[in-house]
PDB file of C-alpha atoms in Angstrom:
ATOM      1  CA  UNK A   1       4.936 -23.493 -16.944  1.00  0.00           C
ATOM      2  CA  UNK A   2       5.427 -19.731 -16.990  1.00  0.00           C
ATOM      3  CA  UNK A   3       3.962 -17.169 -14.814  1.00  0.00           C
ATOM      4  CA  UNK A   4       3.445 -13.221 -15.912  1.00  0.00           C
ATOM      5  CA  UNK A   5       3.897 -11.283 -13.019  1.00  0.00           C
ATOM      6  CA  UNK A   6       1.901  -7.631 -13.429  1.00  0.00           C
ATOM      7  CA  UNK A   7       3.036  -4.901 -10.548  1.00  0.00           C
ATOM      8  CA  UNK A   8       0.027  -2.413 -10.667  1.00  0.00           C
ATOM      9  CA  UNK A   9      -0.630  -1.614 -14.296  1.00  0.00           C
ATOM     10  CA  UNK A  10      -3.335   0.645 -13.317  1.00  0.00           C
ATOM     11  CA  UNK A  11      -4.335   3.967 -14.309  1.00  0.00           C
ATOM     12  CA  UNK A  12      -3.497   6.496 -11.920  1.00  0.00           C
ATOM     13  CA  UNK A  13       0.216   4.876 -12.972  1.00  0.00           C
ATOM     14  CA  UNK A  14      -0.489   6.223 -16.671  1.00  0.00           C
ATOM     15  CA  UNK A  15      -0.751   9.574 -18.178  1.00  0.00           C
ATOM     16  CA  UNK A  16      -3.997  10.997 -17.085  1.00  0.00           C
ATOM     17  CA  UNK A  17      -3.592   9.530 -13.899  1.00  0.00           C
ATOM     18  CA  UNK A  18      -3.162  11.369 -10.249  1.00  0.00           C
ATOM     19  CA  UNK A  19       0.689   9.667  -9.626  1.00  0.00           C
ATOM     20  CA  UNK A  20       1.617   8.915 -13.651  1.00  0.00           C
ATOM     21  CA  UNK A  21       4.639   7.048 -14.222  1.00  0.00           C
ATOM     22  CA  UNK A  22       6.704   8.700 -18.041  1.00  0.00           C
ATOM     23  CA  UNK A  23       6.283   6.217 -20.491  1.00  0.00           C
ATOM     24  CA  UNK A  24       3.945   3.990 -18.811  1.00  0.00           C
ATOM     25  CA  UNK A  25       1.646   4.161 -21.747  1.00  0.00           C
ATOM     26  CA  UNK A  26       4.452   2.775 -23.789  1.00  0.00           C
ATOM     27  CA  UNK A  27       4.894  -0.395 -21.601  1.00  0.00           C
ATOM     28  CA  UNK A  28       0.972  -0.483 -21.237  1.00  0.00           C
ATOM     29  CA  UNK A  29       0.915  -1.467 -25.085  1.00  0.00           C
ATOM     30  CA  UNK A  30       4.169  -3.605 -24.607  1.00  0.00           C
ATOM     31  CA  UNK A  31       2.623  -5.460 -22.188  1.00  0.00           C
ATOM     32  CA  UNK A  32      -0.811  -5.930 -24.021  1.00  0.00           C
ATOM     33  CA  UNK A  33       1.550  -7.399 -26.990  1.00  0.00           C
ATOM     34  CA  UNK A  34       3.241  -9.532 -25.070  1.00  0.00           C
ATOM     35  CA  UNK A  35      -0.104 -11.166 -23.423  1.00  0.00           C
ATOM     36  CA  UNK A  36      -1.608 -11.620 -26.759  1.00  0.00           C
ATOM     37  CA  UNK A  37       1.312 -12.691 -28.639  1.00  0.00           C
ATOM     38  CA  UNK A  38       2.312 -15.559 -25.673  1.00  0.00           C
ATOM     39  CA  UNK A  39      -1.516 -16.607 -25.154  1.00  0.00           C
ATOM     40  CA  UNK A  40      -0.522 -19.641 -24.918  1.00  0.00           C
ATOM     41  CA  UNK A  41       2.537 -20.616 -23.489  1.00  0.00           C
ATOM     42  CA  UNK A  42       1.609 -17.956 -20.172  1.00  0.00           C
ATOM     43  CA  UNK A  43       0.217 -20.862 -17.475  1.00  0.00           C
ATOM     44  CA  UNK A  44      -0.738 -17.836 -14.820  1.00  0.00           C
ATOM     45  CA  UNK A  45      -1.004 -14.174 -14.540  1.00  0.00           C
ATOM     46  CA  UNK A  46      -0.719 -12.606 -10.858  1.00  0.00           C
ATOM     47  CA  UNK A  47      -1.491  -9.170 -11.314  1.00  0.00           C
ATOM     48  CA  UNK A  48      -0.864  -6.898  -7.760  1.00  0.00           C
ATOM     49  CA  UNK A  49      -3.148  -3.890  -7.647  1.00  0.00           C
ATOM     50  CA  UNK A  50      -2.144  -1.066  -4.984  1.00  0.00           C
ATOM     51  CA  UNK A  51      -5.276  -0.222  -3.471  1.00  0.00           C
ATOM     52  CA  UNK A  52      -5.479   2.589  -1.008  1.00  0.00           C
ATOM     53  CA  UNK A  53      -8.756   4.841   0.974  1.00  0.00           C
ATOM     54  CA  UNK A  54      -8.426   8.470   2.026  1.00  0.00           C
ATOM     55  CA  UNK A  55      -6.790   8.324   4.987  1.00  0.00           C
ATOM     56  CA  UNK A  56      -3.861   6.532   4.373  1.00  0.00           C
ATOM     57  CA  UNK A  57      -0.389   7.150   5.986  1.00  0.00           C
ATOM     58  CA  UNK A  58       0.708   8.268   2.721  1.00  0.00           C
ATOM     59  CA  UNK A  59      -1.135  10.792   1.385  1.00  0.00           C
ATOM     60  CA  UNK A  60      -1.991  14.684   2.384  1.00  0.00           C
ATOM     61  CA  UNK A  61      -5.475  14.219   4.333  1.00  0.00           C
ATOM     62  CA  UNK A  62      -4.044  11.725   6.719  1.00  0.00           C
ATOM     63  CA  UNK A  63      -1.729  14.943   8.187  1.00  0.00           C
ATOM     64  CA  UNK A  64      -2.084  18.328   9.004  1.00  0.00           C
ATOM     65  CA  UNK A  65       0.638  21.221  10.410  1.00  0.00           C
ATOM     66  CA  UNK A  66      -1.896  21.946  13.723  1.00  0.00           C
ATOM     67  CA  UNK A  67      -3.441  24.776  11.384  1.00  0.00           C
ATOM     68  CA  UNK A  68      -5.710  22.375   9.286  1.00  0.00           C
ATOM     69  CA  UNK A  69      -3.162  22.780   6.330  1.00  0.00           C
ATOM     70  CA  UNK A  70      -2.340  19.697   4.751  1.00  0.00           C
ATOM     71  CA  UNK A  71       1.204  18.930   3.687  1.00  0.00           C
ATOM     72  CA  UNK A  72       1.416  19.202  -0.631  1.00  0.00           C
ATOM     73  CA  UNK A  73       2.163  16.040  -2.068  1.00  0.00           C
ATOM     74  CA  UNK A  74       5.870  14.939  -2.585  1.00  0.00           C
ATOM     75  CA  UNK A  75       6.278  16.263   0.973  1.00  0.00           C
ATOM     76  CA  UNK A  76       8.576  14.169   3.100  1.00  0.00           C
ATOM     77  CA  UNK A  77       7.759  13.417   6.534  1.00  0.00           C
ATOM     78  CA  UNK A  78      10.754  13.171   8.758  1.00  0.00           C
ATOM     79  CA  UNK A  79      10.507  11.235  12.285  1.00  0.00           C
ATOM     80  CA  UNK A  80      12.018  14.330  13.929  1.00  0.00           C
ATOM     81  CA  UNK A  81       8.663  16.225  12.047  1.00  0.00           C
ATOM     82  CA  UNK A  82       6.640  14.106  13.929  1.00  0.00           C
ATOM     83  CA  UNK A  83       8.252  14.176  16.950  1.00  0.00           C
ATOM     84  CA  UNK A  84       8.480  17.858  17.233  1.00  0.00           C
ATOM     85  CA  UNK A  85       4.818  18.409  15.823  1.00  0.00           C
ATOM     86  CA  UNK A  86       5.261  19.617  12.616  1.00  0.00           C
ATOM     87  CA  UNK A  87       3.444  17.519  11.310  1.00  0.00           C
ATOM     88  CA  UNK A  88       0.110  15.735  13.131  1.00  0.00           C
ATOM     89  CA  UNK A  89      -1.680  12.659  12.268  1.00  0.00           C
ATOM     90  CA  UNK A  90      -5.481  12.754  12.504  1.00  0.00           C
ATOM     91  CA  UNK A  91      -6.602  11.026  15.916  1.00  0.00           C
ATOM     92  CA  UNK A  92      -9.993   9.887  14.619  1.00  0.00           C
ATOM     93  CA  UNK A  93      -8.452   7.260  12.406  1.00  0.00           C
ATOM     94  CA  UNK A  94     -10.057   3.603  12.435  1.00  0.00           C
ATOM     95  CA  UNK A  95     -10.285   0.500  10.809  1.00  0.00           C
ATOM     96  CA  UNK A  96     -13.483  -0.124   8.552  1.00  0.00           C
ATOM     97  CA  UNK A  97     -16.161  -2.048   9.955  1.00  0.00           C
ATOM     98  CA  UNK A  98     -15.239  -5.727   8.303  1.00  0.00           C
ATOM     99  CA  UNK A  99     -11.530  -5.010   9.586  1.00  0.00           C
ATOM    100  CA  UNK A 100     -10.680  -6.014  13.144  1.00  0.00           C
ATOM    101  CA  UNK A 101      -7.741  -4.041  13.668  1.00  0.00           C
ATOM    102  CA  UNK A 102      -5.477  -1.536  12.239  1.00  0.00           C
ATOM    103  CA  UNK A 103      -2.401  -2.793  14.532  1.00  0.00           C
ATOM    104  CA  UNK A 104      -1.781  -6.917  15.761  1.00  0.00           C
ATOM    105  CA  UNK A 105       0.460  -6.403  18.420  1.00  0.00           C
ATOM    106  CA  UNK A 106       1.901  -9.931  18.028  1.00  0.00           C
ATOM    107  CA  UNK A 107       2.788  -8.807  14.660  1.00  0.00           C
ATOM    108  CA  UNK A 108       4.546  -5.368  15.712  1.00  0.00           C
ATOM    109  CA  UNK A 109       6.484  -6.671  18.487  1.00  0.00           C
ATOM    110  CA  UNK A 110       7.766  -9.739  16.667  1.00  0.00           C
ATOM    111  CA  UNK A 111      11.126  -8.185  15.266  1.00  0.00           C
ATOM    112  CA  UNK A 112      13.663  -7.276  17.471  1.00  0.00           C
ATOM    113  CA  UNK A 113      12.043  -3.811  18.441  1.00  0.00           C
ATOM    114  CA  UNK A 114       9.509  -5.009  20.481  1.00  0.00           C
ATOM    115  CA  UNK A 115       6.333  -2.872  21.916  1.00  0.00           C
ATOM    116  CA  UNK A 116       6.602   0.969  21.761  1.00  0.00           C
ATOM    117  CA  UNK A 117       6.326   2.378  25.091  1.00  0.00           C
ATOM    118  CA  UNK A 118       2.803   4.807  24.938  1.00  0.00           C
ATOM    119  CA  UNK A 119       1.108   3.468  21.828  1.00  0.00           C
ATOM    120  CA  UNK A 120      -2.224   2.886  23.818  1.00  0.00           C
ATOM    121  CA  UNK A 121      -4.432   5.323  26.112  1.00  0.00           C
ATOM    122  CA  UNK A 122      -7.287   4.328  27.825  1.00  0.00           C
ATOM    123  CA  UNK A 123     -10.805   6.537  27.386  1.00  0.00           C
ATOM    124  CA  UNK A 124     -13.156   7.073  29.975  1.00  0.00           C
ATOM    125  CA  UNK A 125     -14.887   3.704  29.409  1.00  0.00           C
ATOM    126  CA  UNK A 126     -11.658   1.670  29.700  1.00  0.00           C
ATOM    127  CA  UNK A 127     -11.292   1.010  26.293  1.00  0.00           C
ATOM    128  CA  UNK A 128      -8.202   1.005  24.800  1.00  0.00           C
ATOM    129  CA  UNK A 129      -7.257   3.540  22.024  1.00  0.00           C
ATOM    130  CA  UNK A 130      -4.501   3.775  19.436  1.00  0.00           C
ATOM    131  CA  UNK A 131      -2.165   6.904  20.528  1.00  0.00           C
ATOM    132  CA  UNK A 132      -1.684   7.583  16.552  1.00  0.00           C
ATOM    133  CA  UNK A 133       0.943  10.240  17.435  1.00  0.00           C
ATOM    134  CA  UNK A 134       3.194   7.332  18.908  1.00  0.00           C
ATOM    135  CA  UNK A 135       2.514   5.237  16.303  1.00  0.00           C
ATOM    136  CA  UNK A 136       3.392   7.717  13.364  1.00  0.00           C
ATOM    137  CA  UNK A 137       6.669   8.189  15.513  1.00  0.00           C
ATOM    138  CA  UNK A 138       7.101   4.609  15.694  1.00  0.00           C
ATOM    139  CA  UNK A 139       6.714   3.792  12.680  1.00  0.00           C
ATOM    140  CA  UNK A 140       8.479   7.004  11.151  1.00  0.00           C
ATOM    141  CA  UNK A 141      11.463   5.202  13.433  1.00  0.00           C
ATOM    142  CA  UNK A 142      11.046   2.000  12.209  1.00  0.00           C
ATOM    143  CA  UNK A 143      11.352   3.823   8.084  1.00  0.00           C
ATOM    144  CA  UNK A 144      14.236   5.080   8.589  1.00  0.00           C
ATOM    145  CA  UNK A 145      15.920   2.675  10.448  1.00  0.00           C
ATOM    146  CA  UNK A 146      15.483   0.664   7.421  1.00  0.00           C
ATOM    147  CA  UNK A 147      17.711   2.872   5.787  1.00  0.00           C
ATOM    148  CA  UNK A 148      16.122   2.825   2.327  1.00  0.00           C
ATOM    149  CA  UNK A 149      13.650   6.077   2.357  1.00  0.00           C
ATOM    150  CA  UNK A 150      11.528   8.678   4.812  1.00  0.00           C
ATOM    151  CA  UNK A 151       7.921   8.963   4.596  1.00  0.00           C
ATOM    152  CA  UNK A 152       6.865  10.406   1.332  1.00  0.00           C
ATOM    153  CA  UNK A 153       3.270  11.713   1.295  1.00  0.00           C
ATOM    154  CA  UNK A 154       2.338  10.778  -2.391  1.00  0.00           C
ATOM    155  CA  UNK A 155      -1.316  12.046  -4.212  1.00  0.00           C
ATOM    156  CA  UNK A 156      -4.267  10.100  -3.431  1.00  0.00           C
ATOM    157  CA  UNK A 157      -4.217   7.198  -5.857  1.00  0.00           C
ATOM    158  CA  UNK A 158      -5.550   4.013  -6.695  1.00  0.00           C
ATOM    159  CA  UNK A 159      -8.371   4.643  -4.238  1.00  0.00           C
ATOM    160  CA  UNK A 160     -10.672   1.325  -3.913  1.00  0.00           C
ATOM    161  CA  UNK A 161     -14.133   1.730  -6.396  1.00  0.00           C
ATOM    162  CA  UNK A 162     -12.507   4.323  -8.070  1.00  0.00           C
ATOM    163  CA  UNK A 163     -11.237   4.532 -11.982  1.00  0.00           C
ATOM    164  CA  UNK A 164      -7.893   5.226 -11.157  1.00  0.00           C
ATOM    165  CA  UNK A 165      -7.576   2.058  -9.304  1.00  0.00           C
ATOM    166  CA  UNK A 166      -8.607  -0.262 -12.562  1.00  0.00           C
ATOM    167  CA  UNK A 167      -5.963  -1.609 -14.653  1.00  0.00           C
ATOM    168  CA  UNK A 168      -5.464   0.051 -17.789  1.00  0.00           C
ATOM    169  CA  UNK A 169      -7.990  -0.801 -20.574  1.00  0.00           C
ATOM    170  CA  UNK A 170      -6.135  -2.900 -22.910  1.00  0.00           C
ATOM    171  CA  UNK A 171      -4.123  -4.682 -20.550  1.00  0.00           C
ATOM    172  CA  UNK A 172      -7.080  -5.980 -19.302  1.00  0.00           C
ATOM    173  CA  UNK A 173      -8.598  -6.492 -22.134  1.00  0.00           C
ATOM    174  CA  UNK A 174      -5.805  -8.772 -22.996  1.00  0.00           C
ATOM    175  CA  UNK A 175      -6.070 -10.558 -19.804  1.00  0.00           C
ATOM    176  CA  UNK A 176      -9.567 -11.230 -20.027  1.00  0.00           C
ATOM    177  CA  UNK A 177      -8.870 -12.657 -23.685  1.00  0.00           C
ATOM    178  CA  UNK A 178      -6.283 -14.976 -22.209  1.00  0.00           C
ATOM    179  CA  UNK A 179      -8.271 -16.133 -19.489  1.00  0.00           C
ATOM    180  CA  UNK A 180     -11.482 -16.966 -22.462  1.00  0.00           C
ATOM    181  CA  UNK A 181      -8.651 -18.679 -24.418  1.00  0.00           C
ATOM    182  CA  UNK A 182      -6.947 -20.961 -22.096  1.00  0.00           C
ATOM    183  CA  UNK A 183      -9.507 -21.407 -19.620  1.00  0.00           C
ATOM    184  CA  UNK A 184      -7.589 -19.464 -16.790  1.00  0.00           C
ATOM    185  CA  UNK A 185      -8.347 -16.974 -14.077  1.00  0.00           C
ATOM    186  CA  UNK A 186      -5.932 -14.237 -13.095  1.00  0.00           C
ATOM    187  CA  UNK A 187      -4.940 -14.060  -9.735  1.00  0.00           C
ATOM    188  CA  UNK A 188      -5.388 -10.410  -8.317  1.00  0.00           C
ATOM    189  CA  UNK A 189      -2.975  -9.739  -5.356  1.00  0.00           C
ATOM    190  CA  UNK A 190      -4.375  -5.742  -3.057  1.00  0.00           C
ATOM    191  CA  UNK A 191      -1.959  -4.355  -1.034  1.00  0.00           C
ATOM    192  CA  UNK A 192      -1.861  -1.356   0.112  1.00  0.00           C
ATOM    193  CA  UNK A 193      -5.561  -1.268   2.528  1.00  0.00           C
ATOM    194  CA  UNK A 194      -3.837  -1.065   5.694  1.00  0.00           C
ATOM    195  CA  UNK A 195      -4.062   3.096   6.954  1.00  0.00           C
ATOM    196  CA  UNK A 196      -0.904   2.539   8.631  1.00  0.00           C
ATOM    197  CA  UNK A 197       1.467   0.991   6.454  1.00  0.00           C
ATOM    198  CA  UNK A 198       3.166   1.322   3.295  1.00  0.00           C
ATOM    199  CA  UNK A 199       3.064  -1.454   0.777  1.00  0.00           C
ATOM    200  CA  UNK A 200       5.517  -0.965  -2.387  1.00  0.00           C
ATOM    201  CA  UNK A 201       6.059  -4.375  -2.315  1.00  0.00           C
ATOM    202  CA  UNK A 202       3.688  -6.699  -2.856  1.00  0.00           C
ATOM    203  CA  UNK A 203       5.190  -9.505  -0.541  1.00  0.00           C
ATOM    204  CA  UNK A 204       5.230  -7.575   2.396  1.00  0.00           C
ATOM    205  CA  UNK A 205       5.211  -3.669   3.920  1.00  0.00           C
ATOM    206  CA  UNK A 206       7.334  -1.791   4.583  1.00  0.00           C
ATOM    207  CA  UNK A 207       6.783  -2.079   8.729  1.00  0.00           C
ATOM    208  CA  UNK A 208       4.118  -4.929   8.596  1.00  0.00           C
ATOM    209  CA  UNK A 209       1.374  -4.827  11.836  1.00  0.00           C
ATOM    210  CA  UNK A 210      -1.156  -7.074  10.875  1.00  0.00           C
ATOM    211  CA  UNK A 211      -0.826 -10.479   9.521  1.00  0.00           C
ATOM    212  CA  UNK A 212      -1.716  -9.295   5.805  1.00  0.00           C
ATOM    213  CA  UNK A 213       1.073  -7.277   5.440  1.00  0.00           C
ATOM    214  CA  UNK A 214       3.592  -9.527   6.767  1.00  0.00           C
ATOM    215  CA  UNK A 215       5.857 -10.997   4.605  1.00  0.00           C
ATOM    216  CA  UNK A 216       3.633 -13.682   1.806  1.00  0.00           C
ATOM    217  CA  UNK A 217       5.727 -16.780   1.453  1.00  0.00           C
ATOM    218  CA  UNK A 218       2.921 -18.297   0.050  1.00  0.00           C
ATOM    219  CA  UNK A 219       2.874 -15.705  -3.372  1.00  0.00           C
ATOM    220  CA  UNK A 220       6.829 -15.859  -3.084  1.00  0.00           C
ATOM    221  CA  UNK A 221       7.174 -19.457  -3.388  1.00  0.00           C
ATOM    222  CA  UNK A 222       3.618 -19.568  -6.042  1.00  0.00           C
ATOM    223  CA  UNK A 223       5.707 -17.037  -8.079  1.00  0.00           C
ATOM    224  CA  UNK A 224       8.997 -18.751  -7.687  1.00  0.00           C
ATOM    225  CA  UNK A 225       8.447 -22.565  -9.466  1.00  0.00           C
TER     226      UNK A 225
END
């Protein structure tokens, strides 16, 4: 039984879109081919859709240089930028009313770097508050220590309810064609919701905090038979 895997064939990824990918058009109408042509011998299609708000991590409105400039996209973020202030993260940051938190601290400290000293201050009710300048040095840290890239503040794309975040036209025309033909549903897989995060893989973030963006055995081993 075979499975098409689709990584975010949507159109902010094409020409025309606000983070456009050369040539993507060109594998847009390879991959529509290859959906219609294999109709019937595709079992599944998982299709992972990067879906992002406003104020994410990642792009310019999230940041500003103390001046109420934001930083241009394709600006990299180094943790010595945060650390030294050139950079600042917004403070007012917070998870959307149907989301419980923005950080699980069972999740962060489960690795081998434990709890951040100063990632919480207390208002003057006694609540508890996210110190977002620790985190963004935290998880700045954590980036890098990864070895593979520094924060890269990217164009606002695929925002949620918006047409850069639907997948392009004829691929999903040919997906909906498939699904009328052989009587199945494709699975959609969102990453990317979490403010504080970065999700280029669809298995897990890059520094996961919460439980959806720790690693997904569950699509791994769905995508693996």
């Amino acid at each position: 039984m075979a499975t098409l895997l689709l990584i975010d064939c949507q159109k902010d990824f094409h020409p025309g879109g606000s983070l456009a990918v050369p040539n993507a058009d060109a594998d847009a109408i390879r991959i529509t081919n290859f959906i219609r042509q294999n109709a019937s011998s595709i079992h599944r299609i998982v299709a992972t859709m990067d879906s992002h708000h406003p104020l994410h991590i990642a792009h310019p409105s999230f940041w500003s240089d103390g001046q109420g400039d934001a930083p241009s996209p394709f600006t990299v973020i180094s943790n010595e930028d945060v650390v030294k202030g050139k950079w600042i993260p917004r403070e007012d940051i917070k998870p959307s009313a149907r989301d419980e938190l923005l950080i699980d601290d069972a999740i962060l400290t489960a690795g081998e770097d434990g709890m951040p000293s100063d990632l919480y201050t207390t208002d003057e009710h006694g609540n508890k508050k996210l110190n977002m300048k620790q985190w963004c040095i935290e998880y700045t840290k954590r980036l890098e220590a990864k070895g593979k890239f520094q924060l890269m503040i990217w164009p606002e794309h695929c925002l949620v309810g918006t047409e850069g975040n639907t997948v392009v036209t004829s691929i999903c025309d040919a997906m909906m064609e498939w699904s009328r033909k052989t009587g199945g549903s494709v699975e959609w897989v969102n990453k990317g919701q979490n403010l504080l995060t970065e999700n280029y893989s669809a298995l897990c973030a890059e520094v996961p905090v919460t439980k959806g963006t720790s690693f997904d055995y569950k699509l791994l081993e769905s995508v693996s038979i």
